[in-house]
Short mmCIF file of C-alpha atoms and ligand atoms in Angstrom, two decimals:
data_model
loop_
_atom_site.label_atom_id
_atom_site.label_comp_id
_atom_site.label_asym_id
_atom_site.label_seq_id
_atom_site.Cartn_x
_atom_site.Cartn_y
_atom_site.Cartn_z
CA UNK A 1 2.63 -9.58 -135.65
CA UNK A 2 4.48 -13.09 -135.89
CA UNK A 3 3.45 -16.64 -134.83
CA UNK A 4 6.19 -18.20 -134.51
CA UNK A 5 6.37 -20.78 -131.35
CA UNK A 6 9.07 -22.68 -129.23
CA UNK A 7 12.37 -22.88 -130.50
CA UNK A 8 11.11 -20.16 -133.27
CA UNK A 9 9.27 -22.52 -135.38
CA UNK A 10 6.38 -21.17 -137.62
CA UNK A 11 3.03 -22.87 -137.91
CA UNK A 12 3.66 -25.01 -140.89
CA UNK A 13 0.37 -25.75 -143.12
CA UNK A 14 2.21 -27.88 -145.48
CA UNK A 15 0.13 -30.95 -147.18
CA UNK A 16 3.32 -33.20 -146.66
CA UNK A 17 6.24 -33.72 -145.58
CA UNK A 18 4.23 -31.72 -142.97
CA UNK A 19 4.87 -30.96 -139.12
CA UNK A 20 5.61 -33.76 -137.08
CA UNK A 21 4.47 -33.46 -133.01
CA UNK A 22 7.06 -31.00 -131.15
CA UNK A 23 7.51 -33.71 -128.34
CA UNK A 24 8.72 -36.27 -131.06
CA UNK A 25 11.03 -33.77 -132.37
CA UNK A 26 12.59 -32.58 -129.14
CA UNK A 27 12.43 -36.98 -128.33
CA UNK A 28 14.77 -37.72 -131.80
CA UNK A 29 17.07 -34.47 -130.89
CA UNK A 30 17.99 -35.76 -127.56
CA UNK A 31 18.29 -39.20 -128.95
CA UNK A 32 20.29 -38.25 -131.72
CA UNK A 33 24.07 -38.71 -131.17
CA UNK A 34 23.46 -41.90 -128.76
CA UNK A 35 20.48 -44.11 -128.69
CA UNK A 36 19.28 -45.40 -125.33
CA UNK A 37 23.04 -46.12 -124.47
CA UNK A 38 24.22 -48.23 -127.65
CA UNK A 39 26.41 -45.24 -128.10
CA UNK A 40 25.30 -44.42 -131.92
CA UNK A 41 22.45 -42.73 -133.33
CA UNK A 42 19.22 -44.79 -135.34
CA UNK A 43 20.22 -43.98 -138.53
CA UNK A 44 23.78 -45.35 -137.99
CA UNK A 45 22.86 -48.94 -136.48
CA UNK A 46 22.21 -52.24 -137.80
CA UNK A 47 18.57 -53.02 -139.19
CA UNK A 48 19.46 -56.75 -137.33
CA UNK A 49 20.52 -55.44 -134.18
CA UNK A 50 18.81 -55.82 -130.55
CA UNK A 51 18.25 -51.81 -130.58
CA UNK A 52 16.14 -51.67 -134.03
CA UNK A 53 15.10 -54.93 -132.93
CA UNK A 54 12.86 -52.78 -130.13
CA UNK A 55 12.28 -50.32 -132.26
CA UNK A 56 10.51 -52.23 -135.12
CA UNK A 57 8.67 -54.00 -132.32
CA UNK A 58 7.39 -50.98 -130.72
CA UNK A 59 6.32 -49.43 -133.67
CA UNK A 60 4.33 -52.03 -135.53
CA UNK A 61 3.12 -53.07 -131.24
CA UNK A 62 1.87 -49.07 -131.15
CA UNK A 63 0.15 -49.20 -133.96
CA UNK A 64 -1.65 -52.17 -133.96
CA UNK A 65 -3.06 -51.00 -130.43
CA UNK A 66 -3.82 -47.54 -131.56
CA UNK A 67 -5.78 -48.83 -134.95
CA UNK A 68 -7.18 -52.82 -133.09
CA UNK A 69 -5.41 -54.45 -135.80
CA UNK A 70 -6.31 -58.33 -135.21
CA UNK A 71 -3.64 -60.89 -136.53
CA UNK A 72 -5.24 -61.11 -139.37
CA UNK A 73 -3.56 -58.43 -140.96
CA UNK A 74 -0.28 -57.69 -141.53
CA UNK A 75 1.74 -54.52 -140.76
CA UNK A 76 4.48 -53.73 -143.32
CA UNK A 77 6.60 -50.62 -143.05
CA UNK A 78 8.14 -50.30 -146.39
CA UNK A 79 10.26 -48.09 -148.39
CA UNK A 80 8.37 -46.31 -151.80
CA UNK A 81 6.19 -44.14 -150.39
CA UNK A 82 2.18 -44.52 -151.88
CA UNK A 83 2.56 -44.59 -155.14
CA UNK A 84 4.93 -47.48 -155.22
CA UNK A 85 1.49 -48.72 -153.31
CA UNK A 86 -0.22 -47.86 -156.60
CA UNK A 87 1.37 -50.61 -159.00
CA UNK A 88 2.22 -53.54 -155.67
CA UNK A 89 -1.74 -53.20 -154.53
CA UNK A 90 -2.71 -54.25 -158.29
CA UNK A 91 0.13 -56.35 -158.92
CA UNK A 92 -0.78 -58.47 -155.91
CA UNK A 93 -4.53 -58.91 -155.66
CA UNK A 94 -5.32 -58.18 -159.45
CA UNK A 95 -6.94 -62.11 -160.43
CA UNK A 96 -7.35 -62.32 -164.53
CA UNK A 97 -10.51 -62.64 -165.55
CA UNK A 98 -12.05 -60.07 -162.30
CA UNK A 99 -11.47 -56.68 -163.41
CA UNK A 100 -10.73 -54.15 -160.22
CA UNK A 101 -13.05 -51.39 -159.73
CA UNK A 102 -11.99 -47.54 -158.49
CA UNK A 103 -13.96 -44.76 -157.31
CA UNK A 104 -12.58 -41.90 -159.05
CA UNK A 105 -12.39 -38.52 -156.35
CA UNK A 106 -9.50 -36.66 -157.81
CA UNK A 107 -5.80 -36.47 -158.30
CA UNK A 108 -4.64 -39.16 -156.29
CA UNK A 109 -7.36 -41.80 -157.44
CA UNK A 110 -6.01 -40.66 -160.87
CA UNK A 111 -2.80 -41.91 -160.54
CA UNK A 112 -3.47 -45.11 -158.95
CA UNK A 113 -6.10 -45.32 -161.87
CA UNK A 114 -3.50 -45.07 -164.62
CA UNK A 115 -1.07 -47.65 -162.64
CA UNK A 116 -4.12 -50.12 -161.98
CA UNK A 117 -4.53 -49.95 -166.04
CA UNK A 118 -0.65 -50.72 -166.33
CA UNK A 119 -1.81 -54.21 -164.12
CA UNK A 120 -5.24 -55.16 -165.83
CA UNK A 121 -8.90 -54.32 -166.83
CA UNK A 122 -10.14 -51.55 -164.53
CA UNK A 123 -13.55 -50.49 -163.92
CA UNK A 124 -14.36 -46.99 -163.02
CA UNK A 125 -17.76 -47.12 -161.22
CA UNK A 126 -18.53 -43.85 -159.87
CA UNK A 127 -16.30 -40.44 -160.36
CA UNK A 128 -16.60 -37.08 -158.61
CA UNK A 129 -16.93 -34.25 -161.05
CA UNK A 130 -13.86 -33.22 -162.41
CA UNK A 131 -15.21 -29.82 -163.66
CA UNK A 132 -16.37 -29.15 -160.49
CA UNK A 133 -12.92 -29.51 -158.72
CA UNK A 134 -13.88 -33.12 -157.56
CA UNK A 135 -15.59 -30.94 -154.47
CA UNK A 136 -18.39 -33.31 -153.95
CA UNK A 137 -17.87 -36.74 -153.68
CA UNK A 138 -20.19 -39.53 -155.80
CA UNK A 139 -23.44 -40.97 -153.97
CA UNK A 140 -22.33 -44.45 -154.28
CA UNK A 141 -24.20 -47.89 -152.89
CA UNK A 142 -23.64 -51.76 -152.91
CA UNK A 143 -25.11 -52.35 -155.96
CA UNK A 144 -23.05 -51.11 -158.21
CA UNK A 145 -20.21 -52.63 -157.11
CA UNK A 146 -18.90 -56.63 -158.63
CA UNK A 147 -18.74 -59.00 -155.90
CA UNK A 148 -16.41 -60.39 -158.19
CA UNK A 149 -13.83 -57.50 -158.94
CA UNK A 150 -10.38 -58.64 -157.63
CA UNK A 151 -10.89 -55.31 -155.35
CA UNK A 152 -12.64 -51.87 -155.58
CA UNK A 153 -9.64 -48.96 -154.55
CA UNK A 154 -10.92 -45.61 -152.70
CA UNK A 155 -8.45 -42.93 -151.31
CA UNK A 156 -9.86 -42.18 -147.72
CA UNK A 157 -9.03 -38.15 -148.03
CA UNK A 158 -8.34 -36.19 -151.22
CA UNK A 159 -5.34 -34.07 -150.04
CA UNK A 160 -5.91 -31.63 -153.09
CA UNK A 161 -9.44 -31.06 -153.66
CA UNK A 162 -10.05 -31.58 -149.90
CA UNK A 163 -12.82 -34.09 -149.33
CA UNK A 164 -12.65 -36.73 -147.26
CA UNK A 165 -15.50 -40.10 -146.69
CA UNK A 166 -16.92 -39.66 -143.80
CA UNK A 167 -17.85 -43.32 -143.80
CA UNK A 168 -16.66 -45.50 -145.83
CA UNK A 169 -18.33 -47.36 -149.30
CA UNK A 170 -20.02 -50.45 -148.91
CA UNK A 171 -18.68 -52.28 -151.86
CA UNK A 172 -19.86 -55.97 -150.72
CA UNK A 173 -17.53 -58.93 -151.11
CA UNK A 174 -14.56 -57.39 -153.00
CA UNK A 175 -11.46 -56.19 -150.65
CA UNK A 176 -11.60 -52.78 -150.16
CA UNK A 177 -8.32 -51.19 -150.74
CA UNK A 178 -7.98 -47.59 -149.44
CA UNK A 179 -5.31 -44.73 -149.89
CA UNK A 180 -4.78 -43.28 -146.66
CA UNK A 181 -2.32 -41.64 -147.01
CA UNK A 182 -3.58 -37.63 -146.01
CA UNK A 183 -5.94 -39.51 -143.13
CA UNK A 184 -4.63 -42.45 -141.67
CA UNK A 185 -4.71 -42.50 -137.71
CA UNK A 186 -6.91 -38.94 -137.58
CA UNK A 187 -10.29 -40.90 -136.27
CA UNK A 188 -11.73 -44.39 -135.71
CA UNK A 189 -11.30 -47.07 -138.15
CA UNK A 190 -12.66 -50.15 -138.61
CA UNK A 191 -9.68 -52.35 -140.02
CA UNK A 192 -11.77 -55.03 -140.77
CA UNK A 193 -13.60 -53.17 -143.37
CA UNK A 194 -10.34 -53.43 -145.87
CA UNK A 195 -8.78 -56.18 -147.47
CA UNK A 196 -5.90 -53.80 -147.55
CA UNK A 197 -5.13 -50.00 -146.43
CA UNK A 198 -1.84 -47.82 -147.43
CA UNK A 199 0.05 -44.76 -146.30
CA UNK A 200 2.81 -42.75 -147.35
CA UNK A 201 4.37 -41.70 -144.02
CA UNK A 202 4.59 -37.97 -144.20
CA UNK A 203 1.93 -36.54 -143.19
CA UNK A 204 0.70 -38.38 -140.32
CA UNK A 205 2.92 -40.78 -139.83
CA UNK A 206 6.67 -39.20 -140.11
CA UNK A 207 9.65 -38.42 -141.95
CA UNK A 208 9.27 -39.64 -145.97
CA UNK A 209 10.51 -42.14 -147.67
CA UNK A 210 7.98 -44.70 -146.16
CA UNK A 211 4.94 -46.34 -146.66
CA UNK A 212 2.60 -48.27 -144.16
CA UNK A 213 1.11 -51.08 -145.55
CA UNK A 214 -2.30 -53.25 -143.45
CA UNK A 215 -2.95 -55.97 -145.26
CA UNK A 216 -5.21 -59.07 -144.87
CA UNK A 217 -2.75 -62.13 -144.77
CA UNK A 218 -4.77 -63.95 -147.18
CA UNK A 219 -4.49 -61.53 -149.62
CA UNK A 220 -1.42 -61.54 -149.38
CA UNK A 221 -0.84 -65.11 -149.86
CA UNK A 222 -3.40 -65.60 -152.96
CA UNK A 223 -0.64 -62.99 -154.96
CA UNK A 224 0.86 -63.79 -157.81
CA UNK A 225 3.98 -65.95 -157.17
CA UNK A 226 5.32 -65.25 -160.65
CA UNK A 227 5.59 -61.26 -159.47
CA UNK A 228 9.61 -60.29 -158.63
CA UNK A 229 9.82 -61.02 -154.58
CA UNK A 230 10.57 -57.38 -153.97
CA UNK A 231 7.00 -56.78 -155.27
CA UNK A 232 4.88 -59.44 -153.58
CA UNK A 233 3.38 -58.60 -149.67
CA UNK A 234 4.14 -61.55 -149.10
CA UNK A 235 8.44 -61.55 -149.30
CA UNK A 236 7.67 -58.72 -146.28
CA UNK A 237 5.04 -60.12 -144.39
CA UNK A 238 7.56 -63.15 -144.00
CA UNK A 239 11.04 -60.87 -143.31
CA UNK A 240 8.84 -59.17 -140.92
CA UNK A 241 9.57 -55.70 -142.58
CA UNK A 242 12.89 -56.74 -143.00
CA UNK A 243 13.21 -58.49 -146.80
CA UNK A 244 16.15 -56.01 -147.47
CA UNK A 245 16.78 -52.93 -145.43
CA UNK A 246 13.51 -51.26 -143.97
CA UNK A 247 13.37 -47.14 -143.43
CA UNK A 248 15.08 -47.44 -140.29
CA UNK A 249 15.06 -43.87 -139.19
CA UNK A 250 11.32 -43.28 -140.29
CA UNK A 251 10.54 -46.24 -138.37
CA UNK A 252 12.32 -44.90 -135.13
CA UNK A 253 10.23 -41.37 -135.47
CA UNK A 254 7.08 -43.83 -136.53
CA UNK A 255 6.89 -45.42 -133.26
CA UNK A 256 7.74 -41.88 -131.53
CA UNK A 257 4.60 -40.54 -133.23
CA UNK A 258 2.61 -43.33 -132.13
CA UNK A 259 3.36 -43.53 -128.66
CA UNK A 260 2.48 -40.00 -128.83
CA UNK A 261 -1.12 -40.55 -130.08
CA UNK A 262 -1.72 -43.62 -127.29
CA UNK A 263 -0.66 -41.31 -124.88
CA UNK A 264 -3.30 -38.62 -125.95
CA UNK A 265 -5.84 -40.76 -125.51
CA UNK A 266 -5.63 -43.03 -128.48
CA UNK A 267 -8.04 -42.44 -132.16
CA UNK A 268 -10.61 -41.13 -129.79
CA UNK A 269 -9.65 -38.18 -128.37
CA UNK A 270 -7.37 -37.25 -131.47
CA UNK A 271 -10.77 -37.00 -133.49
CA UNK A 272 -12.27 -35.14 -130.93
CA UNK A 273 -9.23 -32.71 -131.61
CA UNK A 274 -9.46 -32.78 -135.38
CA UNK A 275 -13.04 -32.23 -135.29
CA UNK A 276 -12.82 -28.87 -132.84
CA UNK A 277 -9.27 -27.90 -135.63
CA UNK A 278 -11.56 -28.16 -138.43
CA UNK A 279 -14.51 -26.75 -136.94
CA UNK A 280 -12.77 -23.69 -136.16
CA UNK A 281 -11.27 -23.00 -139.46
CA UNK A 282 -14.27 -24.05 -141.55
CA UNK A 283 -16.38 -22.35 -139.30
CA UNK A 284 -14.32 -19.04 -139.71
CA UNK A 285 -14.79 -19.62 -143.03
CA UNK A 286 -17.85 -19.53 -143.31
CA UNK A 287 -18.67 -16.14 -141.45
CA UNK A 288 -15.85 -14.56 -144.06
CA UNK A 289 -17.10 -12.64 -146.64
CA UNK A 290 -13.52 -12.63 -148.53
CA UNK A 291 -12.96 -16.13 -148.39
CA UNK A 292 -14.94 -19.74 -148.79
CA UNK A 293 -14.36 -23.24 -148.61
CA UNK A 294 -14.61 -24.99 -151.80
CA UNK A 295 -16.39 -28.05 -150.87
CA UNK A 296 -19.93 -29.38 -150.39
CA UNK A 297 -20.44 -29.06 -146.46
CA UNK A 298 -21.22 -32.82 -145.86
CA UNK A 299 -17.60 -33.86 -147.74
CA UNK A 300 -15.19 -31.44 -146.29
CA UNK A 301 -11.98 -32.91 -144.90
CA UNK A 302 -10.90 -32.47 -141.82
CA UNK A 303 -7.37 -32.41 -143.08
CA UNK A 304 -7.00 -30.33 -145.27
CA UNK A 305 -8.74 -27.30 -145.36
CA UNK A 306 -8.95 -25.81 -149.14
CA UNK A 307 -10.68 -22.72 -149.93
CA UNK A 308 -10.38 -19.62 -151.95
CA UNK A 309 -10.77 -16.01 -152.05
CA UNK A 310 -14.39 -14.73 -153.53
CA UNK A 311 -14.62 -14.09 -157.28
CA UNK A 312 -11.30 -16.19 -157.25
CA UNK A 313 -8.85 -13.03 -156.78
CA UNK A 314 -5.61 -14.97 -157.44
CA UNK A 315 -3.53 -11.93 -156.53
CA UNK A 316 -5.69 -11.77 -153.22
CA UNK A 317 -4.88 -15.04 -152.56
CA UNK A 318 -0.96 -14.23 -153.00
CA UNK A 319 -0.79 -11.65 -150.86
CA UNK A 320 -2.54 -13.41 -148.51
CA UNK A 321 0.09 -15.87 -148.58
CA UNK A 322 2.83 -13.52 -148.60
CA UNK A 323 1.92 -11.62 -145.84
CA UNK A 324 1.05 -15.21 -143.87
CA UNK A 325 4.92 -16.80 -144.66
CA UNK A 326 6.17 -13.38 -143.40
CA UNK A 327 3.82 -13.67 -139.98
CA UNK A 328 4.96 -17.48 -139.32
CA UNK A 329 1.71 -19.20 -140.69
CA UNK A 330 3.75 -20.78 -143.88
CA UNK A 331 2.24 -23.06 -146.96
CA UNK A 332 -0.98 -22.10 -147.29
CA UNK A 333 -0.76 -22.33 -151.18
CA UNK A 334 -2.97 -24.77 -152.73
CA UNK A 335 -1.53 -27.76 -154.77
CA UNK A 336 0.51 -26.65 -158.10
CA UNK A 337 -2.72 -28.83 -160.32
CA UNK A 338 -5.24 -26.35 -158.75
CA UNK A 339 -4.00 -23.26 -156.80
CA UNK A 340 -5.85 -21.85 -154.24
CA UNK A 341 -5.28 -21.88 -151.10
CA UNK A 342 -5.15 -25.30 -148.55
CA UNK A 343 -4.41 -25.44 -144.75
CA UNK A 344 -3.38 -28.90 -143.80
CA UNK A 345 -3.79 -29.24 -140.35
CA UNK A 346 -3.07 -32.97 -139.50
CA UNK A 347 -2.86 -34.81 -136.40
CA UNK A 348 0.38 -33.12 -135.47
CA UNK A 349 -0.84 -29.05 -135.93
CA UNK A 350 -1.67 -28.03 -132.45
CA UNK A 351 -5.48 -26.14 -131.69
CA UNK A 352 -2.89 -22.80 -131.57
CA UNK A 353 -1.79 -23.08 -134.67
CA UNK A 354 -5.43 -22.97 -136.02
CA UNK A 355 -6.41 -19.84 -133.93
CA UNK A 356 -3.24 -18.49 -135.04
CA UNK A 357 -4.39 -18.88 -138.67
CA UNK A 358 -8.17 -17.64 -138.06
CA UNK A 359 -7.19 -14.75 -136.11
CA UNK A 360 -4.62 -13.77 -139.07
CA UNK A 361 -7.52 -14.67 -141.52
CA UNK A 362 -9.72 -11.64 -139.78
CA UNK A 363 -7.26 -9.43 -139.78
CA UNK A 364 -6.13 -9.66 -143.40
CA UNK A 365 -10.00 -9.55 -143.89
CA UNK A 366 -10.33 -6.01 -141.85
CA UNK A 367 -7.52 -4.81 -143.89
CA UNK A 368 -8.46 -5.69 -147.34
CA UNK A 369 -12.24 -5.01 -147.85
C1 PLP B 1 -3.77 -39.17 -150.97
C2 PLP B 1 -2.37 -39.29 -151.46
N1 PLP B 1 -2.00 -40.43 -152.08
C3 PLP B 1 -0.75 -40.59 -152.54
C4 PLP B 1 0.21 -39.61 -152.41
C5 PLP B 1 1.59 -39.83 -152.96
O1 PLP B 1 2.44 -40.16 -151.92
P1 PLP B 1 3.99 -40.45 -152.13
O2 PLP B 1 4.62 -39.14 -152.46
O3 PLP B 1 4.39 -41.01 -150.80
O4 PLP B 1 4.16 -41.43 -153.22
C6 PLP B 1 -0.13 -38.41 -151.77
C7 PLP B 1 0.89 -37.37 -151.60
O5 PLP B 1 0.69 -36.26 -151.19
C8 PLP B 1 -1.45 -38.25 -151.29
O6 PLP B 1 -1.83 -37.13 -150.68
#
């Protein structure tokens, strides 16, 4: 049996660059070779013409609708991807003198960790257990946190080990600064909980090669002057996304995916979707007896989906994903750092595409017990 759908496209689990929404696609392919009538594609016009012009407006218009983002905040689209976000978050609201604080929850947190330390003093005030496979994330509560740290840093969803917050830290008066990059625009948000949130664009957002930056203007404008202008929020906040040449193209597709989501029915109904996604597929889970999610029930993400085969049975798990590439149900392997297996089913994977997977998870069960 194979699952392949329209046009003859598999159902794609990747973690990122991951499936984009089949409407945007077949929207960019009859786009392509002339935009709207200026007689050239996106990716061949001017970042200053009246075309992108639209384009930039939309997209940054969109998404401040879809995510009630009040003026406050600024809405950067920048090139870099997250973990240029890493070093510019530190470099910017880092204040000598107010170390920054983290919440260590795996890989991710990690790495903005080790770029935080490249910054400044760094406080690490509560960490999931590595030996554990960060499956569980820490109890945390205000207390613990300096009302004084320049900022405390979080990553919303922990695309590898697959937990996610289900609501978010109270930290008190610090900025929260979040990682969003495996989460953003799945389910409600409250902006005004962050000082400043980031995403790399390829999993929810679009094509890579992009990151989406919210950030309070005033943190923004208490940064370091000293810090080269490419680096400082505040060179973009004031060329409006255009300092230098802005991911044009990833824009274009950004504002394609967002109009898709406000059509749907906004952050509302698309969490209604993701929950009944990962309900399915954790709750198929549960009833295997040849395979089980790895994390604690009240942290699972509804993202991505990571689980194993019992007793571990690497060679289990690579059939499994042989035989699923071969059906059309393709990169289901867990990340390189941890193996297993992971289904990432973001905003874009379609209810289908989860039955497809749970259906081919009882057969391959039936088969090999
Ligand atoms: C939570 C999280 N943060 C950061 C990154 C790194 O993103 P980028 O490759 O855009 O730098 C990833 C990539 O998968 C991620 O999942």
């Amino acid at each position: 049996m194979k699952y392949t759908t329209k046009h003859d496209r598999v159902w794609n689990f990747s973690a990122g660059p991951a499936n984009l929404p089949l409407s945007v696609l077949e929207k960019v392919q009859s786009d392509l070779l002339n935009y709207g009538g200026s007689g050239m594609s996106v990716m061949e016009m001017s970042h200053r013409c009246k075309s992108f012009d639209a384009i930039l407006e939309n997209a940054e218009s969109r998404l401040r609708k879809i995510l009630n983002i009040s003026d406050d905040y600024a809405v950067l689209f920048l090139q870099g991807g997250a973990s240029m976000q890493f070093a510019m978050a530190p470099m910017n609201l880092y204040r000598e003198g107010h170390p920054m604080e983290a919440i260590h929850t795996g890989y991710w947190t990690q790495k903005a960790i080790q770029e935080m330390k490249t910054i400044g003093e760094v406080k690490v005030v509560a960490s999931a257990d590595a030996e554990q496979g960060f499956r569980k994330l820490p109890e945390v509560n205000e207390s613990m946190f300096n009302p004084d740290a320049s900022f405390v840093h979080i990553c919303s969803n922990n695309t590898i080990a697959g937990t996610q917050w289900q609501s978010f830290p109270k930290v008190g008066k610090a900025p929260l600064v979040a990682d969003m990059s495996s989460d953003i625009l799945s389910r409600r948000l409250n902006i005004e909980e962050f000082g400043l949130i980031y995403a790399g664009a390829q999993k929810n957002i679009g094509p890579a090669g992009m990151a989406i930056v919210i950030i309070r203007k005033d943190l923004a404008e208490q940064a370091n002057k000293s810090l080269p202008t490419y680096f400082q929020y505040a060179s973009h906040i004031e060329g409006g996304s255009r300092f230098h040449t802005p991911p044009t193209f990833a824009i274009y597709v950004a504002g394609l995916v967002f109009d898709w989501i406000d059509e749907l029915g906004g952050l509302e109904a698309m969490e209604k979707l993701n929950q009944e996604k990962a309900n399915l597929l954790y709750g198929a889970l549960e009833e295997s007896s040849l395979f089980y999610s790895t994390v604690e029930k009240t942290d699972r993400s509804l993202m991505n989906v990571v689980f194993r085969a019992e007793g571990n049975n690497e060679a289990l798990e690579a059939k499994l994903i042989s035989e699923a590439t071969a059906a059309g149900l393709t990169d289901l392997k867990g990340h390189r750092s941890v193996g297993g297996l992971r289904a990432s089913i973001y905003n874009a994977m379609p209810i289908e595409g989860v039955q497809a997977l749970v259906e081919f998870l009882r057969e391959f069960e039936k088969k090999n017990h």
